[in-house]
Coordinates of C-alpha atoms in Angstrom, one line a residue:
X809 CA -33.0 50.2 92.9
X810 CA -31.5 46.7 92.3
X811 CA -33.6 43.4 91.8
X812 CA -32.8 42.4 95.2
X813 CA -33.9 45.8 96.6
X814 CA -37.2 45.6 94.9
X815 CA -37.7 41.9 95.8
X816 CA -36.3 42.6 99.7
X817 CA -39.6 45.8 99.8
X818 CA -41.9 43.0 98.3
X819 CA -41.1 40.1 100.7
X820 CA -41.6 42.7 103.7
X821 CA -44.6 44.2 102.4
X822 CA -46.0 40.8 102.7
X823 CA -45.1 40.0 106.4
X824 CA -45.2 43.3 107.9
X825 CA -44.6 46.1 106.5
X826 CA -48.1 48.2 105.1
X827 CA -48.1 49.1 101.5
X828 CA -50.4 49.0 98.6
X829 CA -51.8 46.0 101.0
X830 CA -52.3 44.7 103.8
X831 CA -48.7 42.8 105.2
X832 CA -49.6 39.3 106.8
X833 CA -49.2 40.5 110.4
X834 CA -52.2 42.6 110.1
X835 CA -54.5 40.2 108.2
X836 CA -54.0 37.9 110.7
X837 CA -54.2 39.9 113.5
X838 CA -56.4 39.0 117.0
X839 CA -57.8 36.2 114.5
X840 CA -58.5 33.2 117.0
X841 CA -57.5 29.5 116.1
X842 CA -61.6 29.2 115.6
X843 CA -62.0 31.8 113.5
X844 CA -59.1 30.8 111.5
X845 CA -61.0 27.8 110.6
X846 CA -63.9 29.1 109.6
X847 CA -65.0 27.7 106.3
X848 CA -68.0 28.3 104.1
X849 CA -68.5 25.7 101.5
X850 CA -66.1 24.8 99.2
X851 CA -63.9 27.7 100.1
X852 CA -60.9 27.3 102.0
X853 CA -60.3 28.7 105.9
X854 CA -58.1 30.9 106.5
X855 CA -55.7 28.6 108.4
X856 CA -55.7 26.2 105.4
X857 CA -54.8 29.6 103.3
X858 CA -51.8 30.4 106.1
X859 CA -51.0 26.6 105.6
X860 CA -50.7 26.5 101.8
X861 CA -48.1 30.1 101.9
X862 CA -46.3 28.2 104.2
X863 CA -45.8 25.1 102.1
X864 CA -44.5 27.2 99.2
X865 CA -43.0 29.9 100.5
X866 CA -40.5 26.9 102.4
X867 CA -40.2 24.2 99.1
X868 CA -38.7 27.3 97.6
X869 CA -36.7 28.3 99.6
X870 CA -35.2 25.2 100.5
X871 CA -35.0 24.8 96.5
X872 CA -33.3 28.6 96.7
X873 CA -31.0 27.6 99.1
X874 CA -30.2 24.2 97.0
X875 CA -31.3 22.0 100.1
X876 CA -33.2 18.7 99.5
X877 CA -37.0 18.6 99.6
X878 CA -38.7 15.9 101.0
X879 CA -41.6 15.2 98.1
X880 CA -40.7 15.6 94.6
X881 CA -44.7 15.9 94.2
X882 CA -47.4 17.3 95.7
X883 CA -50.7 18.0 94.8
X884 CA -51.7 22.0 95.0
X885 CA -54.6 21.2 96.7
X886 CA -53.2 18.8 99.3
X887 CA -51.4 22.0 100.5
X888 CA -54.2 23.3 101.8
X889 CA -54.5 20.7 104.5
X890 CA -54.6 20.7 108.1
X891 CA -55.1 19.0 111.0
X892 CA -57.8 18.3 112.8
X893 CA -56.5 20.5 116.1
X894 CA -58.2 23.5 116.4
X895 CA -56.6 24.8 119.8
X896 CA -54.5 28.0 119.8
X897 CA -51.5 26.8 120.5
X898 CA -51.4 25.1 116.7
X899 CA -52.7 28.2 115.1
X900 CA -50.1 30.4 116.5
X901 CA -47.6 27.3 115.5
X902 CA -49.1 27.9 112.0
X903 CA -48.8 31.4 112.0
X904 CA -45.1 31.5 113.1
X905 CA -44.0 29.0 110.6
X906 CA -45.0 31.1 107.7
X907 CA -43.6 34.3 109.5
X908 CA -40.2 32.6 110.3
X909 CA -40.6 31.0 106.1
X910 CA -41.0 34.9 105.2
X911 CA -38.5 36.3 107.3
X912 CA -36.1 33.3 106.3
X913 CA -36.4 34.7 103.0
X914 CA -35.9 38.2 103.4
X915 CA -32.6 36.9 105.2
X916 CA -31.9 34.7 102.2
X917 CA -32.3 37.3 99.6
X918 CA -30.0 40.2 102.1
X919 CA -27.2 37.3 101.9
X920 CA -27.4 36.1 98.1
X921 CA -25.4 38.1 95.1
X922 CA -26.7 39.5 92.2
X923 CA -25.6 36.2 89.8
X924 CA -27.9 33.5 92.5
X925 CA -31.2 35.9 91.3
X926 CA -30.1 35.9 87.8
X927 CA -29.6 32.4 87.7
X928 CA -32.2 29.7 86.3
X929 CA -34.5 27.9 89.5
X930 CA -35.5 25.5 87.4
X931 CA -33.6 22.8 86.0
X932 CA -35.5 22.0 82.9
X933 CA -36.4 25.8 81.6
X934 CA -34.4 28.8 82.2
X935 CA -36.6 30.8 84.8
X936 CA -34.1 33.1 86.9
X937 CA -34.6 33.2 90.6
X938 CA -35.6 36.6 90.7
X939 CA -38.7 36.2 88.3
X940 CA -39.9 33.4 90.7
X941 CA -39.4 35.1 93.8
X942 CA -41.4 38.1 92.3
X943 CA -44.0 35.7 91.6
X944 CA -43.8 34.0 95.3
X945 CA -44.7 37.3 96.2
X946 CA -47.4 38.2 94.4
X947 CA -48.9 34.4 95.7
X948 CA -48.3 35.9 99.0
X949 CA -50.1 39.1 98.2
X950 CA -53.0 37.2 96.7
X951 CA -53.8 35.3 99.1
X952 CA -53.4 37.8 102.4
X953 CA -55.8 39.5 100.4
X954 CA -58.1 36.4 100.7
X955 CA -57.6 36.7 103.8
X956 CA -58.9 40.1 104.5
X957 CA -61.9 39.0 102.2
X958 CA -62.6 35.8 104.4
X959 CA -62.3 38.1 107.3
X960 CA -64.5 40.6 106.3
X961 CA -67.3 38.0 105.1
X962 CA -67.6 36.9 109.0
X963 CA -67.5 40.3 110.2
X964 CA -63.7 40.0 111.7
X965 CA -61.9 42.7 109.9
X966 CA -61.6 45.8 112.0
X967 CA -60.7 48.7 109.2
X968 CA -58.3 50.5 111.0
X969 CA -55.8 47.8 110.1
X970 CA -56.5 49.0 106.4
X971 CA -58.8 48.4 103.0
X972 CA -62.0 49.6 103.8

């Protein structure tokens, strides 16, 4: 299996495709734009969780597909903002732009060679591409897995869709 293969398996494990985890699709699953804003203390909400993959999982990829980013700096907690607008039709907004960031980068990876995911992403250090993809991933994996947790705190995690 090439580094792209493994990478490609990874990137749809976390949108939608059940492995070792729970994919995105079914973490978020039935979960209402209310219940995606549930917070308890200090603790983030879910949407602010789907709000901080999508933030990353897009300055990388624009950064993978050597497009300009808007903000050289950003705080990692100011990434886990959102607005005020709790009505359905943002939430599912949220939702699909980190779907479409994943699936954009499942698209990406299918369509680079072999030499792009060997080469440095970084400017300053020699990183290869495929090393911080593989660690994108695992960001993703983390925090679905939050997800599952904040869902099961407030009694919204049916475990059918996995993880008892």
């Amino acid at each position: 299996m090439t580094t792209k293969e493994v990478l490609l398996k990874q990137l749809s494990a976390c949108l939608d495709q059940p492995n070792w985890f729970v994919p995105l699709s079914a973490a978020i699953e039935g979960l209402s734009a209310k219940e995606a804003s549930y917070k308890s203390g200090t603790a983030n909400s879910i949407w602010q969780i789907v709000t901080h993959l999508t933030f990353w999982n897009d300055r990388y990829l624009k950064r993978f597909k050597e497009l300009p980013i808007s903000q050289t700096h950003i705080a990692n907690d100011e990434t886990f903002s959102t607005n005020e607008s709790v009505t359905e039709k943002d939430w599912q907004s949220a939702i699909t732009a980190l779907q479409n960031g994943l699936s954009e980068w499942i698209k990406a990876l299918e369509e680079c060679s072999e030499e792009k995911l060997l080469s440095s992403a970084y400017l300053e250090q020699m990183e290869p591409w495929s090393s911080v993809i593989s660690n994108l991933t695992i960001h993703n994996a983390y925090h679905i897995g939050q997800i599952v947790e904040i869902r099961k705190m407030y009694g919204l995690w049916d475990s059918k869709n996995g993880v008892h």
